[in-house]
Coordinates of C-alpha atoms in Angstrom, one line a residue:
Chain A
M1 CA 124.6 77.2 126.3
I2 CA 126.9 77.5 123.3
V3 CA 124.4 75.9 120.9
R4 CA 122.3 79.1 120.4
P5 CA 125.2 81.4 119.4
A6 CA 126.4 78.6 117.1
L7 CA 123.0 78.5 115.4
V8 CA 123.1 82.3 115.0
V9 CA 126.6 82.1 113.5
A10 CA 125.4 79.3 111.2
A11 CA 122.4 81.3 110.1
L12 CA 124.6 84.4 109.4
S13 CA 127.0 82.2 107.5
V14 CA 124.3 80.9 105.3
A15 CA 123.1 84.5 104.7
S16 CA 126.6 85.4 103.8
L17 CA 126.9 82.5 101.4
L18 CA 123.5 83.4 99.8
G19 CA 124.9 87.0 99.3
V20 CA 122.4 88.8 101.5
P21 CA 123.7 92.4 101.0
V22 CA 123.4 93.5 104.6
V23 CA 125.4 90.6 105.8
R24 CA 128.0 90.8 103.0
S25 CA 128.4 94.5 103.8
A26 CA 128.6 94.0 107.5
E27 CA 131.2 91.3 107.3
Q28 CA 133.7 93.7 105.9
A29 CA 133.7 95.7 109.1
L30 CA 136.8 93.9 110.3
T31 CA 138.9 95.0 107.2
P32 CA 140.5 97.9 109.1
L33 CA 142.4 95.3 111.0
L34 CA 144.3 94.6 107.8
R35 CA 145.3 98.3 107.2
P36 CA 148.2 98.7 109.7
G37 CA 150.2 95.9 108.1
D38 CA 149.1 96.5 104.5
A39 CA 152.2 98.6 103.5
L40 CA 154.5 95.9 104.8
V41 CA 152.6 93.2 102.9
R42 CA 152.8 95.3 99.7
A43 CA 156.6 95.7 100.2
C44 CA 157.0 91.9 100.7
L45 CA 154.9 90.8 97.7
P46 CA 156.7 90.1 94.4
S47 CA 156.5 92.8 91.8
P48 CA 153.4 92.4 89.6
D49 CA 153.9 91.4 86.0
G50 CA 155.1 94.4 84.1
I51 CA 152.5 96.4 82.2
D52 CA 153.7 97.3 78.6
R53 CA 152.9 101.1 78.9
V54 CA 153.3 101.8 75.2
T55 CA 150.9 99.0 74.2
R56 CA 148.5 99.9 77.0
T57 CA 148.4 103.6 76.0
A58 CA 147.7 102.7 72.4
D59 CA 145.0 100.2 73.4
V60 CA 143.3 102.8 75.7
A61 CA 143.4 105.4 72.9
E62 CA 141.9 102.9 70.5
A63 CA 139.2 102.0 73.1
R64 CA 138.3 105.6 73.5
A65 CA 138.1 106.2 69.7
V66 CA 136.0 103.0 69.2
W67 CA 133.6 104.1 72.0
D68 CA 133.3 107.6 70.6
A69 CA 132.5 106.3 67.1
W70 CA 130.0 103.8 68.5
T71 CA 128.2 106.3 70.7
A72 CA 127.9 108.7 67.7
A73 CA 126.4 105.9 65.7
L74 CA 124.1 105.0 68.5
R75 CA 122.4 108.4 68.1
G76 CA 121.4 107.2 64.7
G77 CA 118.7 109.2 62.9
A78 CA 117.4 110.7 66.1
R79 CA 117.7 114.4 66.7
P80 CA 116.6 116.6 69.5
A81 CA 113.2 118.4 69.3
D82 CA 114.7 121.8 69.8
A83 CA 118.0 123.6 70.5
R84 CA 117.5 123.5 74.2
R85 CA 117.8 119.7 74.2
E86 CA 120.5 117.3 73.2
L87 CA 120.8 113.5 72.7
A88 CA 122.7 111.8 75.5
L89 CA 123.8 108.3 76.2
A90 CA 121.9 106.8 79.1
P91 CA 123.1 103.6 80.7
V92 CA 120.5 100.9 81.4
V93 CA 120.6 100.1 85.1
E94 CA 117.7 97.7 85.4
V95 CA 115.7 95.5 83.0
R96 CA 112.1 94.8 84.0
A97 CA 111.3 92.3 81.2
A98 CA 107.9 91.2 82.6
A99 CA 106.7 94.8 82.9
Q100 CA 108.2 95.7 79.5
E101 CA 110.3 98.4 81.1
L102 CA 113.8 99.6 81.4
V103 CA 115.3 101.8 84.2
V104 CA 117.9 104.2 82.8
R105 CA 120.1 106.8 84.4
V106 CA 119.3 110.4 83.4
P107 CA 120.2 113.9 84.4
E108 CA 118.3 115.3 87.4
D109 CA 115.4 117.4 86.2
G110 CA 116.7 117.0 82.7
V111 CA 114.0 114.8 81.1
E112 CA 110.3 115.1 80.3
V113 CA 107.5 112.7 80.1
D114 CA 107.1 110.9 76.8
T115 CA 110.6 111.7 75.7
P116 CA 111.5 109.1 73.0
V117 CA 114.2 106.6 73.9
T118 CA 116.2 105.2 70.9
H119 CA 119.1 103.0 70.0
H120 CA 120.9 103.2 66.7
G121 CA 117.9 105.0 65.0
V122 CA 115.4 102.4 66.5
L123 CA 112.6 103.7 68.6
L124 CA 112.5 101.6 71.8
G125 CA 109.9 103.4 73.9
F126 CA 109.2 106.5 76.0
L127 CA 110.0 107.9 79.4
R128 CA 107.1 107.6 81.7
P129 CA 106.4 109.1 85.2
W130 CA 108.5 107.3 87.8
R131 CA 105.4 106.6 89.9
R132 CA 102.4 105.5 87.9
D133 CA 100.2 107.9 89.7
G134 CA 102.6 110.8 89.5
T135 CA 104.0 113.3 87.0
R136 CA 107.7 113.5 87.8
V137 CA 109.8 111.5 85.3
E138 CA 113.1 111.4 87.1
S139 CA 113.7 110.1 90.6
G140 CA 117.2 110.2 92.1
G141 CA 118.7 110.3 88.6
L142 CA 116.7 107.3 87.4
A143 CA 113.9 107.2 84.9
R144 CA 111.4 104.5 83.7
V145 CA 111.2 103.6 80.0
A146 CA 108.0 102.1 78.8
L147 CA 109.0 99.9 75.8
L148 CA 106.8 99.9 72.7
G149 CA 104.0 97.5 73.4
N150 CA 103.8 98.5 77.1
P151 CA 100.2 99.7 77.6
S152 CA 101.6 102.9 79.2
A153 CA 103.7 103.8 76.1
R154 CA 102.0 106.4 74.0
P155 CA 100.7 105.6 70.5
V156 CA 103.1 106.4 67.6
A157 CA 102.2 107.7 64.2
A158 CA 104.1 105.4 61.8
E159 CA 104.2 104.2 58.2
W160 CA 105.6 101.6 55.9
A161 CA 106.2 101.6 52.2
V162 CA 107.4 98.9 49.7
D163 CA 110.0 101.3 48.3
E164 CA 110.8 105.0 48.2
Q165 CA 108.6 105.6 45.2
A166 CA 105.6 103.8 46.6
S167 CA 103.0 105.8 48.6
P168 CA 103.4 104.9 52.3
V169 CA 100.7 103.2 54.3
Q170 CA 100.2 105.2 57.4
F171 CA 99.0 103.7 60.7
L172 CA 99.0 104.2 64.4
L173 CA 101.2 101.9 66.5
T174 CA 99.4 101.0 69.6
S175 CA 99.8 98.5 72.4
G176 CA 98.0 95.3 71.8
K177 CA 97.7 92.2 73.9
D178 CA 100.6 90.6 72.0
G179 CA 102.8 93.6 71.8
P180 CA 102.9 96.7 69.5
S181 CA 100.1 96.4 66.9
I182 CA 98.8 98.3 63.9
A183 CA 95.6 100.3 64.2
H184 CA 93.8 102.7 61.9
A185 CA 95.9 101.9 58.8
S186 CA 95.3 104.4 56.0
E187 CA 94.9 101.6 53.4
S188 CA 93.9 98.0 53.4
R189 CA 97.1 96.9 51.7
H190 CA 99.0 94.3 53.6
P191 CA 102.7 94.4 53.9
Q192 CA 105.0 91.5 53.2
P193 CA 106.0 89.7 56.4
G194 CA 109.1 91.4 57.7
Q195 CA 108.4 94.8 56.2
L196 CA 110.1 97.6 58.2
A197 CA 108.0 100.4 59.6
W198 CA 109.1 103.8 60.9
T199 CA 107.8 106.9 62.5
R200 CA 106.2 109.5 60.3
D201 CA 106.4 113.3 60.5
V202 CA 103.3 114.6 62.2
S203 CA 105.0 117.8 63.5
L204 CA 102.1 119.8 61.9
L205 CA 99.9 118.2 64.5
G206 CA 102.2 119.2 67.3
D207 CA 103.9 115.8 67.7
T208 CA 107.7 116.4 68.0
L209 CA 108.6 112.7 67.6
P210 CA 111.4 112.7 65.0
P211 CA 110.3 111.0 61.7
G212 CA 112.3 108.0 60.3
L213 CA 112.9 106.2 63.6
I214 CA 112.4 102.5 63.0
V215 CA 109.7 101.0 65.1
G216 CA 110.1 97.4 64.0
R217 CA 109.2 94.7 61.5
I218 CA 105.6 94.0 60.6
V219 CA 104.5 90.4 60.9
P220 CA 101.1 88.7 60.7
E221 CA 99.7 87.8 64.1
E222 CA 100.2 84.1 64.9
G223 CA 97.2 81.8 64.6
E224 CA 95.8 83.4 61.6
E225 CA 96.3 80.4 59.4
V226 CA 93.1 78.9 57.9
P227 CA 92.5 75.3 59.0
G228 CA 93.2 72.9 56.1
G229 CA 95.8 75.1 54.5
G230 CA 93.5 77.4 52.6
L231 CA 94.3 81.1 52.1
A232 CA 93.3 83.4 54.8
D233 CA 91.1 86.4 54.1
R234 CA 93.9 89.0 54.1
R235 CA 91.5 91.7 55.1
E236 CA 91.0 89.9 58.4
V237 CA 94.6 89.2 59.2
E238 CA 95.9 91.2 62.1
H239 CA 99.5 92.5 62.1
L240 CA 101.9 93.1 64.9
V241 CA 105.1 95.0 64.9
R242 CA 108.1 93.1 66.2
P243 CA 111.0 95.2 67.6
L244 CA 114.1 95.2 65.6
L245 CA 116.3 95.1 68.7
E246 CA 115.7 93.2 71.9
P247 CA 115.7 96.2 74.3
T248 CA 116.4 94.0 77.3
T249 CA 119.9 93.2 76.1
L250 CA 121.0 96.8 75.6
G251 CA 123.5 98.4 77.9
H252 CA 122.9 101.9 76.7
V253 CA 120.1 103.9 75.1
V254 CA 119.8 107.4 73.7
V255 CA 117.6 109.9 75.5
E256 CA 116.8 113.5 74.8
V257 CA 117.9 115.6 77.8
A258 CA 118.0 119.3 78.6
V259 CA 121.3 120.9 77.6
G260 CA 123.5 121.4 80.7
A261 CA 121.3 119.3 83.0
P262 CA 123.5 117.8 85.7
W263 CA 124.1 114.1 85.6
P264 CA 124.2 112.4 89.0
L265 CA 127.7 111.2 89.4
R266 CA 128.9 109.5 92.6
G267 CA 132.6 108.8 92.5
A268 CA 135.6 108.1 94.7
T269 CA 139.2 107.4 94.4
A270 CA 140.7 104.5 96.4
D271 CA 143.8 102.4 96.9
V272 CA 143.8 98.7 96.3
L273 CA 144.5 96.8 99.5
A274 CA 147.5 94.5 99.2
S275 CA 146.4 92.2 102.1
T276 CA 144.0 90.2 99.9
S277 CA 144.8 87.3 97.8
R278 CA 142.5 86.0 95.2
R279 CA 142.6 85.9 91.4
G280 CA 139.8 87.9 90.0
R281 CA 139.0 89.7 93.2
L282 CA 140.2 92.9 94.8
R283 CA 139.5 94.9 97.9
L284 CA 139.4 98.7 97.9
A285 CA 140.1 101.0 100.7
A286 CA 136.8 102.8 100.2
G287 CA 133.3 101.8 101.1
R288 CA 129.8 103.0 101.6
W289 CA 130.9 105.9 103.7
D290 CA 132.9 107.1 100.7
G291 CA 129.8 106.8 98.5
V292 CA 130.7 103.4 97.0
T293 CA 127.8 101.0 96.3
E294 CA 127.3 97.6 94.6
G295 CA 127.4 97.8 90.8
D296 CA 129.8 100.8 90.6
L297 CA 132.4 100.7 87.9
V298 CA 136.1 100.6 88.9
T299 CA 138.6 102.0 86.4
Q300 CA 142.3 102.9 86.3
D301 CA 143.7 105.2 83.7
G302 CA 141.2 104.3 81.0
V303 CA 141.3 100.6 81.9
L304 CA 138.3 98.6 83.3
V305 CA 139.3 97.1 86.7
G306 CA 135.9 95.5 87.5
V307 CA 132.6 96.0 89.2
V308 CA 132.0 96.5 92.9
S309 CA 130.4 93.3 94.1
S310 CA 129.9 94.2 97.7
A311 CA 130.5 97.4 99.7
G312 CA 131.2 97.5 103.4
P313 CA 131.4 100.6 105.6
W314 CA 135.1 101.3 104.8
T315 CA 136.0 98.8 102.1
A316 CA 134.5 97.3 99.0
E317 CA 135.0 94.1 97.1
V318 CA 135.6 94.2 93.4
R319 CA 134.9 91.4 91.0
R320 CA 137.3 91.6 88.0
A321 CA 134.7 91.1 85.3
V322 CA 133.1 93.2 82.6
P323 CA 129.8 94.8 83.7
P324 CA 126.6 93.5 82.1
G325 CA 125.6 95.4 79.0
Q326 CA 127.1 96.3 75.7
L327 CA 130.7 95.3 74.8
L328 CA 132.4 96.3 71.6
V329 CA 134.6 93.7 70.1
V330 CA 137.3 95.0 67.7
S331 CA 138.8 92.7 65.1
P332 CA 142.4 93.1 64.0
D333 CA 141.2 94.9 60.8
G334 CA 139.2 97.4 62.9
E335 CA 135.7 96.0 62.4
V336 CA 133.7 96.8 65.5
T337 CA 130.9 94.5 66.6
P338 CA 128.6 95.2 69.6
T339 CA 127.6 92.3 71.7
A340 CA 126.3 91.6 75.1
G341 CA 128.8 88.8 75.3
T342 CA 126.5 85.9 74.5
S343 CA 126.3 84.3 71.1
D344 CA 122.5 85.0 70.8
D345 CA 123.2 88.5 69.5
W346 CA 126.2 87.8 67.3
P347 CA 125.7 88.7 63.6
P348 CA 125.3 85.7 61.3
G349 CA 128.7 84.3 60.4
W350 CA 130.6 86.5 62.9
R351 CA 132.7 84.8 65.4
P352 CA 135.3 86.5 67.5
E353 CA 138.8 85.2 68.0
P354 CA 140.9 85.1 71.2
G355 CA 143.0 88.1 71.5
W356 CA 140.6 90.6 69.9
L357 CA 140.3 93.8 71.7
V358 CA 137.2 94.3 73.9
V359 CA 135.9 97.8 74.7
T360 CA 133.3 99.1 77.1
G361 CA 132.5 102.6 78.3
H362 CA 131.1 104.9 80.8
R363 CA 128.8 107.9 80.2
V364 CA 131.3 110.3 81.7
D365 CA 134.6 108.6 81.4
G366 CA 134.1 107.5 77.8
G367 CA 135.7 104.4 76.3
L368 CA 137.4 101.9 78.6
L369 CA 139.7 99.1 77.7
A370 CA 138.0 96.0 78.9
G371 CA 140.6 93.6 77.8
E372 CA 140.7 91.0 75.1
V373 CA 138.7 88.0 74.1
A374 CA 139.9 85.0 76.2
T375 CA 137.7 82.2 75.1
V376 CA 135.0 81.7 72.6
G377 CA 132.4 79.0 73.1
P378 CA 128.9 78.1 71.9
A379 CA 127.3 80.2 74.7
G380 CA 129.4 83.3 74.0
L381 CA 132.8 84.8 74.8
T382 CA 134.8 85.5 78.0
V383 CA 137.0 88.5 78.4
A384 CA 140.5 88.5 80.0
L385 CA 140.8 91.8 81.8
P386 CA 144.1 93.6 81.5
P387 CA 146.4 93.6 84.5
I388 CA 146.3 96.7 86.7
D389 CA 148.9 98.5 88.6
P390 CA 148.2 97.5 92.3
A391 CA 150.2 100.4 93.6
A392 CA 148.2 103.0 91.8
S393 CA 144.8 104.2 93.0
V394 CA 141.6 103.4 91.2
R395 CA 138.5 105.4 90.3
I396 CA 135.1 104.2 91.3
V397 CA 132.2 105.7 89.4
E398 CA 128.4 105.1 89.4
R399 CA 127.3 103.3 86.3
Chain B
M1 CA 143.4 86.3 125.1
T2 CA 140.8 86.5 122.3
V3 CA 142.3 89.9 121.3
V4 CA 145.8 88.5 121.2
L5 CA 144.6 85.6 119.1
T6 CA 142.8 87.9 116.7
L7 CA 146.0 89.9 116.2
V8 CA 147.9 86.7 115.6
V9 CA 145.3 85.6 113.1
V10 CA 145.5 88.9 111.3
L11 CA 149.3 88.8 111.1
L12 CA 149.2 85.1 109.9
G13 CA 146.5 85.9 107.4
Q14 CA 148.8 88.7 105.9
L15 CA 151.7 86.3 106.0
F16 CA 149.6 83.8 104.1
V17 CA 148.9 86.6 101.5
V18 CA 152.6 87.2 101.0
S19 CA 153.4 83.5 100.8
R20 CA 150.6 83.1 98.2
G21 CA 152.2 85.9 96.3
W22 CA 155.4 83.9 96.0
L23 CA 154.2 80.3 96.0
G24 CA 150.7 80.5 94.6
S25 CA 148.5 77.6 95.7
F26 CA 151.5 75.8 97.2
A27 CA 151.6 78.4 100.1
P28 CA 150.8 76.7 103.4
D29 CA 148.0 78.3 105.4
P30 CA 149.3 78.7 109.0
L31 CA 145.8 79.4 110.2
V32 CA 145.1 75.6 110.3
V33 CA 147.6 75.4 113.2
V34 CA 145.9 78.2 115.1
A35 CA 142.5 76.6 114.5
T36 CA 143.7 73.2 115.7
W37 CA 145.2 74.9 118.8
V38 CA 141.9 76.5 119.6
A39 CA 140.0 73.3 119.1
L40 CA 142.3 71.3 121.3
Y41 CA 143.3 73.7 124.1
W42 CA 140.7 76.5 124.2
P43 CA 137.8 76.1 126.7
R44 CA 134.9 74.7 124.8
R45 CA 132.4 77.2 126.2
T46 CA 134.2 80.2 124.8
A47 CA 135.8 78.7 121.6
L48 CA 133.1 79.9 119.3
L49 CA 134.3 83.5 119.1
P50 CA 138.0 82.9 118.3
L51 CA 137.0 80.3 115.7
V52 CA 134.5 82.7 114.0
L53 CA 137.1 85.5 114.0
L54 CA 139.6 83.1 112.4
G55 CA 137.3 82.0 109.6
W56 CA 136.1 85.6 109.2
I57 CA 139.6 87.1 108.8
R58 CA 140.7 84.3 106.5
A59 CA 137.6 85.1 104.3
L60 CA 138.7 88.8 104.4
V61 CA 142.2 88.1 103.0
L62 CA 140.8 85.7 100.4
V63 CA 138.0 88.1 99.4
E64 CA 135.4 85.4 99.9
P65 CA 132.0 85.4 101.8
A66 CA 132.8 85.1 105.5
G67 CA 130.2 82.3 105.9
G68 CA 132.1 80.2 103.4
Q69 CA 135.1 80.0 105.8
V70 CA 133.3 80.3 109.1
L71 CA 131.1 77.3 108.6
P72 CA 133.9 74.9 107.6
V73 CA 136.1 76.1 110.4
L74 CA 133.3 75.4 112.9
V75 CA 132.5 72.0 111.5
A76 CA 136.2 71.0 111.5
A77 CA 136.6 72.4 115.1
A78 CA 133.6 70.3 116.3
I79 CA 135.1 67.1 114.9
V80 CA 138.6 67.8 116.3
A81 CA 137.2 68.9 119.6
G82 CA 135.4 65.6 119.8
L83 CA 138.7 63.8 119.4
R84 CA 140.4 66.1 121.9
Q85 CA 140.9 63.5 124.8
H86 CA 142.5 61.0 122.5
L87 CA 144.7 63.5 120.7
L88 CA 145.9 65.1 123.9
E89 CA 147.2 61.7 125.1
F90 CA 149.8 61.8 122.4
R91 CA 151.1 65.3 123.1
E92 CA 153.0 66.7 120.1
A93 CA 152.1 63.8 117.8
G94 CA 148.5 64.2 118.8
F95 CA 148.7 67.9 117.8
V96 CA 150.1 67.1 114.4
V97 CA 147.4 64.4 113.8
G98 CA 144.8 66.9 115.0
A99 CA 146.0 69.5 112.5
L100 CA 145.9 67.0 109.7
V101 CA 142.4 66.0 110.7
Y102 CA 141.4 69.6 111.0
A103 CA 142.8 70.4 107.5
G104 CA 141.0 67.4 106.0
C105 CA 137.6 68.2 107.6
W106 CA 138.0 71.9 106.8
S107 CA 138.8 71.1 103.1
M108 CA 135.9 68.7 102.8
A109 CA 133.4 71.1 104.5
A110 CA 134.7 73.9 102.3
F111 CA 134.2 71.7 99.2
L112 CA 130.7 70.8 100.2
V113 CA 129.8 74.4 101.1
S114 CA 131.3 75.6 97.8
R115 CA 129.2 73.0 95.8
G116 CA 126.1 73.6 97.8
F117 CA 126.1 77.4 97.5
D118 CA 127.9 77.6 94.2
V119 CA 130.5 79.9 95.7
P120 CA 134.3 79.5 95.0
L121 CA 136.1 78.9 98.2
T122 CA 139.8 78.4 98.9
G123 CA 140.7 75.2 100.7
G124 CA 142.4 71.9 100.0
R125 CA 146.1 72.1 99.2
E126 CA 146.8 75.2 101.2
L127 CA 145.2 73.8 104.3
V128 CA 146.9 70.4 104.2
L129 CA 150.3 72.1 103.6
G130 CA 149.4 74.4 106.5
A131 CA 148.7 71.4 108.7
L132 CA 152.3 70.2 108.0
L133 CA 153.5 73.4 109.7
S134 CA 152.2 71.8 112.9
I135 CA 155.3 69.5 112.9
P136 CA 157.7 72.2 113.8
L137 CA 155.1 74.2 115.7
A138 CA 153.7 71.4 118.0
G139 CA 156.2 72.1 120.8
P140 CA 155.6 75.9 120.9
A141 CA 151.9 75.2 120.6
M142 CA 151.9 73.0 123.7
N143 CA 154.0 75.6 125.6
A144 CA 151.5 78.3 124.6
A145 CA 148.6 76.0 125.7
R146 CA 150.3 75.5 129.1
R147 CA 150.6 79.3 129.6
H148 CA 147.1 79.8 128.3
G149 CA 145.8 77.2 130.8
E150 CA 147.6 78.9 133.6
A151 CA 146.2 82.2 132.6
T152 CA 142.7 80.9 132.4

């Protein structure tokens, strides 16, 4: 008789271990049992390692300054089409690499179809309708970005030139089977492999796409070599445009939005439960009923606490780790290097050292002190998050 | 009785948190003693619920997936319950041996589950040190079992 319930328990346990969200959320339903004794537990625990308030304040201020400077640089050469619009930092919340799409957070009713999406002066793609058969761009504060090369991304008027004095070769950047490709070039001249290309001013034709946004590097299509090593007929060589940045690694992009459009911002304030004991994990006294969901950012006075890994009805689990996306690593001499944390995107010759400051940020809260470089290996770096004050409340915000 | 046991498990779980705060991974986990007591003295037909609650609450205080504690607790309970008749013959000594067997099985099961599902789980040293608490607690445990038997 007891076998069947045991099988159900075993199945639920496996689901819990596999991280099935419904089960992970439901299993936190018993957490209120810990609340009555929580104050006593807090009183009995040893005092946490002291936080050097002076150093912390200085680090938080530096993190904010670094973030502000970086976000200003992110806007690059882009500028809004008119005075009713402004450039805003939009966090990437989902990467759909196979579909050549990003999902970014945008203000409600604040964006339009075919709005350009940029990063550091590089054109990444365009906002497209949320549903392929619809016209509305934003849905619940989210928007879909069709990256350059995606068939649903609009063609772009672009050009390249050998130098500033040379007359530019104009072309249309379209979506080919192997990515963005060149069509309708104004001249038959061929660029050197790696030649940069950028958007051109066609405002007279009614296109408000800002000129000068880099669309990528021009490379010959693979497989154009002539068998036997002879010279290919250059007139027949097709060219592709390779993106300058790998859009799927970016944590933030720049989007043109209506001035004053409200950004969706879920947020809550919560205490940290003392009745939990695990390095790198916390439990908060706020859950789904308070508007907390998985992936939310947890902060405390300008310091990154972690990311909500599971949200129950009344409590939420926090993993003390940096969120996926862009980190800014600050060397002792003030040099700031953006990285996703893996060594793939490190500049040539650059290697961080343990102890260097790491900064991340939030679209509303601004720069956050993420900690310092803990270890550096062939795969990338790990970050040691700063200690938090367990007696103080934390802020939970939607990414 | 299950409600009382649940409250005891919550209090011991919080005591474990405090002791971990001071002793780190050398803090004994008293829940092993409770789990052994359930495996040895609780009616088999109704033992599932208290054992699930025990593993679940331990997972809550350790901020781990509940399944990662519940499964090892049940596996260890099944093994110790299989030895029940032999262990009960030796009274207090049997209880201590049962606790040590329970801790060993729990640790091993937690290790395998941890490897199998790539989830970090807390076991090992804390559980074995917790089993040593059964030495002073064997007498009270048997008294509680006697009262529990009379009540049920």
